[in-house]
Short mmCIF file of C-alpha atoms in Angstrom, two decimals:
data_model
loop_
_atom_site.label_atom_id
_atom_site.label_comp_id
_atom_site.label_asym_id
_atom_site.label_seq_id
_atom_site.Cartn_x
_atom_site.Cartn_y
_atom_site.Cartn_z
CA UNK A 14 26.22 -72.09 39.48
CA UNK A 15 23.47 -73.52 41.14
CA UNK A 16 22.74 -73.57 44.65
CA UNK A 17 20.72 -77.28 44.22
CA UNK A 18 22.22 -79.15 41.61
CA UNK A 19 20.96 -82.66 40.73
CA UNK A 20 22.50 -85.25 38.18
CA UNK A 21 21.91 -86.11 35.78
CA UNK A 22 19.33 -84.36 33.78
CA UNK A 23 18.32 -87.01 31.64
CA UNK A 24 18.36 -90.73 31.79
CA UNK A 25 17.12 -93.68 30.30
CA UNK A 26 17.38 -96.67 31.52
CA UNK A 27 15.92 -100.11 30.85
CA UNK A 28 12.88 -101.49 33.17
CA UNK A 29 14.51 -103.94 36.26
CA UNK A 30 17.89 -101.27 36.14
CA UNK A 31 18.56 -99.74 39.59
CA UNK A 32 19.59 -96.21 38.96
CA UNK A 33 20.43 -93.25 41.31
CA UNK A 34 20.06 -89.53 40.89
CA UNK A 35 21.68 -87.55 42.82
CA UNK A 36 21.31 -84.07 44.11
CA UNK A 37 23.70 -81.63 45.86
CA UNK A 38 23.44 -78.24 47.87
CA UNK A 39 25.91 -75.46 48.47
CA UNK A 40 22.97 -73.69 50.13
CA UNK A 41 23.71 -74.60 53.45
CA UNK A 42 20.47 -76.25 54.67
CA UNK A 43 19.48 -78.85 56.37
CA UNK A 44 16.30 -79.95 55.17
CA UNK A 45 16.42 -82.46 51.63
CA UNK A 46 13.51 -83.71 49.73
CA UNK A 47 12.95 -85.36 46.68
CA UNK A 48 9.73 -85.10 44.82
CA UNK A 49 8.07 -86.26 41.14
CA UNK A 50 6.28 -84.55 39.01
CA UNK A 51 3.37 -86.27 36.69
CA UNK A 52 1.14 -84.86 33.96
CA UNK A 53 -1.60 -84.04 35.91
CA UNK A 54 -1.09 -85.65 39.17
CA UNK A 55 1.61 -82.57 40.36
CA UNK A 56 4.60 -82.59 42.62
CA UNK A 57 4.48 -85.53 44.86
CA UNK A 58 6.45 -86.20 47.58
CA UNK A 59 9.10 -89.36 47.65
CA UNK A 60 11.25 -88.86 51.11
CA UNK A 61 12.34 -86.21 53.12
CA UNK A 62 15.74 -85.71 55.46
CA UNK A 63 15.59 -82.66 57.92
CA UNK A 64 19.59 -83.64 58.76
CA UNK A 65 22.12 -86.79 58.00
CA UNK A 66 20.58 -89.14 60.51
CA UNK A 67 16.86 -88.13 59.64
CA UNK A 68 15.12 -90.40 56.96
CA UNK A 69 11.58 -90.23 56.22
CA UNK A 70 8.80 -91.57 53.78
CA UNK A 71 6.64 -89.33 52.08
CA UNK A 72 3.82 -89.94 49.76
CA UNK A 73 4.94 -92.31 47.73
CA UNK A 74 8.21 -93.99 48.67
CA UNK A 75 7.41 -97.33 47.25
CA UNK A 76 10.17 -98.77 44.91
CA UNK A 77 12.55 -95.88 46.25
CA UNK A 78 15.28 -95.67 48.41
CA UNK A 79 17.09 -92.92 49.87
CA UNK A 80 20.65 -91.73 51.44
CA UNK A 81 22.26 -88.99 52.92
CA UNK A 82 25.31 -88.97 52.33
CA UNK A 83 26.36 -85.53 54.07
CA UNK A 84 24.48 -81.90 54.96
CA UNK A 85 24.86 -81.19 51.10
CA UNK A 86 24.22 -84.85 49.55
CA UNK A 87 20.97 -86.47 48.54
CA UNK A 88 20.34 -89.30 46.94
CA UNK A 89 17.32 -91.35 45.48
CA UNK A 90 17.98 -94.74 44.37
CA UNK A 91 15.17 -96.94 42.35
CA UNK A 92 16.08 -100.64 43.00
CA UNK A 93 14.51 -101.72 40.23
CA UNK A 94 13.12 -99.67 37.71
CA UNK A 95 10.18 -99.72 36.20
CA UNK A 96 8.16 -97.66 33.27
CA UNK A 97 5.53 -96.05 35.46
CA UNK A 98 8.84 -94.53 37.04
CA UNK A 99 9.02 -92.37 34.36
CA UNK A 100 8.54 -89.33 35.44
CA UNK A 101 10.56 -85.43 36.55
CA UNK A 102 11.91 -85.76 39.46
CA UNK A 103 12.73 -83.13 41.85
CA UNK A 104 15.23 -82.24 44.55
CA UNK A 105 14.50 -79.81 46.95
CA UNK A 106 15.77 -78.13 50.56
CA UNK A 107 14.55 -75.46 52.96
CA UNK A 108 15.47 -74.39 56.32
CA UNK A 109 13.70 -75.23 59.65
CA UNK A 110 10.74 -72.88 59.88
CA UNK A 111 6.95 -72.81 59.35
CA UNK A 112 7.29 -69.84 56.52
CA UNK A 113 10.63 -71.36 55.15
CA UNK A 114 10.07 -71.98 50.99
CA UNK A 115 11.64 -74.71 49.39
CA UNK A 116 14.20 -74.10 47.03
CA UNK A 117 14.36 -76.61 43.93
CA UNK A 118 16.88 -78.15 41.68
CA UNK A 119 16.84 -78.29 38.06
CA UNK A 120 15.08 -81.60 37.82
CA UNK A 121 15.95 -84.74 36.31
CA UNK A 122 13.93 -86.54 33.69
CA UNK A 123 14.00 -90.06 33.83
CA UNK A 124 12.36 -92.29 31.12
CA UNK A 125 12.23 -96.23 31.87
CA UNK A 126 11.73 -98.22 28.85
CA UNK B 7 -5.68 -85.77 54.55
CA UNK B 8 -5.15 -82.60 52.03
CA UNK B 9 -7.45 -81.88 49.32
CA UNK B 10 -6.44 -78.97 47.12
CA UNK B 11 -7.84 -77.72 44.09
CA UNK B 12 -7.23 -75.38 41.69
CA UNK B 13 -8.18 -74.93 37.94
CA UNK B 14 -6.26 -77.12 35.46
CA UNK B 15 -5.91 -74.15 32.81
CA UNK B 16 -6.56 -70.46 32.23
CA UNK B 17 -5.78 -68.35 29.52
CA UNK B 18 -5.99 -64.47 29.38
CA UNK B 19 -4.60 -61.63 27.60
CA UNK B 20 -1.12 -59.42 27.55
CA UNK B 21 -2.15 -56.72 29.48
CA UNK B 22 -4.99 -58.18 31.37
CA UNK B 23 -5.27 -59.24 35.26
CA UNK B 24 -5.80 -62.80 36.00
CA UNK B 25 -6.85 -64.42 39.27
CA UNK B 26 -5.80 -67.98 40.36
CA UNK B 27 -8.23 -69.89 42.37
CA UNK B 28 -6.87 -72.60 45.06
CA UNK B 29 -9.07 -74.01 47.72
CA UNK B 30 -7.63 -76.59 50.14
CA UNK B 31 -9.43 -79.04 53.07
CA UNK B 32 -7.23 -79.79 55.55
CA UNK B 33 -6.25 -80.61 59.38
CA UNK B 34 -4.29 -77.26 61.46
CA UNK B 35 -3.33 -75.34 58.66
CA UNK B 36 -0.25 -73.56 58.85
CA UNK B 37 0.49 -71.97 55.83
CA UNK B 38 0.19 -71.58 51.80
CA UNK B 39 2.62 -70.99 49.65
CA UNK B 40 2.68 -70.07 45.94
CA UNK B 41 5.05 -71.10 43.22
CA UNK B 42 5.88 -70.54 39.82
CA UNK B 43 6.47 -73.11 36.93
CA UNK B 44 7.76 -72.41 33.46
CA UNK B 45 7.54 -75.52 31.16
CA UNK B 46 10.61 -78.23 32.58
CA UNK B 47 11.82 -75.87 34.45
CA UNK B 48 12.18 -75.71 38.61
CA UNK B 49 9.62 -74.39 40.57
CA UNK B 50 10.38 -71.01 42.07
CA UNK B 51 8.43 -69.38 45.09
CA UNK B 52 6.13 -66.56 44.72
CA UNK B 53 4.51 -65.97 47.76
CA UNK B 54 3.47 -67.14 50.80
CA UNK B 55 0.56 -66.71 52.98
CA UNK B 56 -0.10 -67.45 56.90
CA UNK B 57 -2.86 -64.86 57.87
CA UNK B 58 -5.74 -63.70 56.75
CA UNK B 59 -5.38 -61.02 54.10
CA UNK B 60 -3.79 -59.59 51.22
CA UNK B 61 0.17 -59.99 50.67
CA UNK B 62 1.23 -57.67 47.66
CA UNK B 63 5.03 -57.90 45.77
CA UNK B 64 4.91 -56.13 42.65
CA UNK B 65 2.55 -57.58 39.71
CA UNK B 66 1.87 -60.52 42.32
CA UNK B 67 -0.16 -60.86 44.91
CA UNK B 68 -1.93 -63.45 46.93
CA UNK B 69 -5.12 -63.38 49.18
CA UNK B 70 -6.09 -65.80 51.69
CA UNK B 71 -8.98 -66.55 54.40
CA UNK B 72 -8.73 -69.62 56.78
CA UNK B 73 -11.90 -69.85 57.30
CA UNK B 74 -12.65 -70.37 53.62
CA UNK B 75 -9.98 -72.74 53.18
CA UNK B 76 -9.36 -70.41 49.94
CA UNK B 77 -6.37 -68.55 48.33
CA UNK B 78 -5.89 -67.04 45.29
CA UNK B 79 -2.66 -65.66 43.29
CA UNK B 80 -3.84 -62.29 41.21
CA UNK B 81 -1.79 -61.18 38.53
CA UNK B 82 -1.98 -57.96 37.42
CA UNK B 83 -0.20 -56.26 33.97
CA UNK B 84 -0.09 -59.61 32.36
CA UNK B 85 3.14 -60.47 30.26
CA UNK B 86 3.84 -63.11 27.95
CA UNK B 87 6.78 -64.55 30.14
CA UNK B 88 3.81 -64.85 33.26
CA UNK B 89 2.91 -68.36 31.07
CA UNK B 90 3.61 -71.31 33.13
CA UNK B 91 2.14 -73.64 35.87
CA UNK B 92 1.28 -71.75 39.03
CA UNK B 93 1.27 -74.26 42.11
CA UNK B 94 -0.83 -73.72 45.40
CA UNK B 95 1.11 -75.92 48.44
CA UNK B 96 -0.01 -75.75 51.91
CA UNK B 97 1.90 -77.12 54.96
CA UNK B 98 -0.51 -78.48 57.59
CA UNK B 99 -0.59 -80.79 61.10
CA UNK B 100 -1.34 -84.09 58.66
CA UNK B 101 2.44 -83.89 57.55
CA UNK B 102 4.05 -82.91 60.72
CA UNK B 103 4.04 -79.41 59.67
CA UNK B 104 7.62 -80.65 58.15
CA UNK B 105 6.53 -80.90 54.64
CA UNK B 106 4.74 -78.88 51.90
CA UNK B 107 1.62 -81.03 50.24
CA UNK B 108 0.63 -79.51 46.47
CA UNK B 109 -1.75 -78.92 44.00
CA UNK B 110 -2.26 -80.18 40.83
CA UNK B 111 -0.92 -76.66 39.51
CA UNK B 112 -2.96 -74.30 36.65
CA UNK B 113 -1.24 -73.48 33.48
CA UNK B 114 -1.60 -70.29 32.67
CA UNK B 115 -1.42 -69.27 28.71
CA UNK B 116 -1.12 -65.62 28.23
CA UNK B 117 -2.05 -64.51 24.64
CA UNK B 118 -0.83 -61.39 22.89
#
């Protein structure tokens, strides 16, 4: 099984839907993050959580919302979808640590229409 | 902010050694890391890099000078599965040092 598991790994959904992926960890760390990843434009990042009461914005949070629902639980909500949404998206975690790596799930592709 | 840059494609040979250019402008630098990329799949990490130097693990290794702003990921004994993305992150003071910023990523096509 996998230690970062997000759900589900496809979806499409209609624009002005709110959808939520979600992403789990039997890992055992602390530190979430949820990124997307373009054609071109790389892995950007969305918002971060170093621990359940720790929310922050990265990059490009607008028109996404996030919650931690436990240590192993991460979500990312989109209130309203919309087709330049479209896009992989990315959970990640790491431990504390300047050297630490990031360890990624399987990615979800999303496709607003 | 970051500014990191690395070539968008590359293509060598089965076989053959193949070096992967990243240069990055940013504020206290602490740290690049290396990751690997097959086509939909997760990223996976490769290497990572705080000091000056060389830091060799296996057919991989990865070179970087601070002072240069510059890294590169060398490959040596090419194989066909070594075709993917290969992303260049660095961590630095402009996120906290909390968060990894990255590339654009160069796709590597090895040929037989």
């Amino acid at each position: 099984d996998a230690d970062v598991t997000q759900t589900p790994r496809n979806r499409i959904t209609k624009t002005g839907k709110r959808i939520m992926l979600e992403c789990s960890q039997t890992k055992g760390h602390d530190r979430m993050y949820w990124y997307r990843q373009d054609p071109g434009l790389g892995l950007r990042l969305i918002y971060y959580s170093f621990d359940v009461k720790d929310i922050n914005k990265g990059e490009i949070s607008d028109g996404y919302s996030v919650s931690r629902q436990a240590q192993a639980k991460f979500s990312l909500s989109l209130e309203s979808a919309i087709p330049n949404q479209t896009a992989l998206y990315f959970c990640a975690t790491s431990v504390g640590g300047l050297d630490s790596e990031a360890f990624f799930g399987q990615g979800t592709r999303l496709t607003v229409v | 902010g970051q500014n990191i840059d690395q070539p968008t494609e590359m293509t060598a040979t089965e076989g053959a050694i193949v070096q992967i250019n990243c240069t990055y402008q940013t504020s206290g630098f602490n740290g690049l890391f290396w990751y690997q990329q097959h086509a939909g799949e997760a990223p996976t990490f490769l290497s990572y890099n705080v000091l000056d130097g060389l830091e060799e693990k296996g057919r991989f290794s990865s070179f970087l000078s601070r002072s240069k702003g510059y890294s590169y990921l060398l490959l040596k004994e090419l194989q066909m599965k070594d075709s993917a993305s290969y992303l260049c992150a660095v961590r630095d003071r402009a996120s906290g040092y909390s968060t990894l910023t990255f590339g654009k990523g160069t796709m590597l096509l090895v040929s037989p």
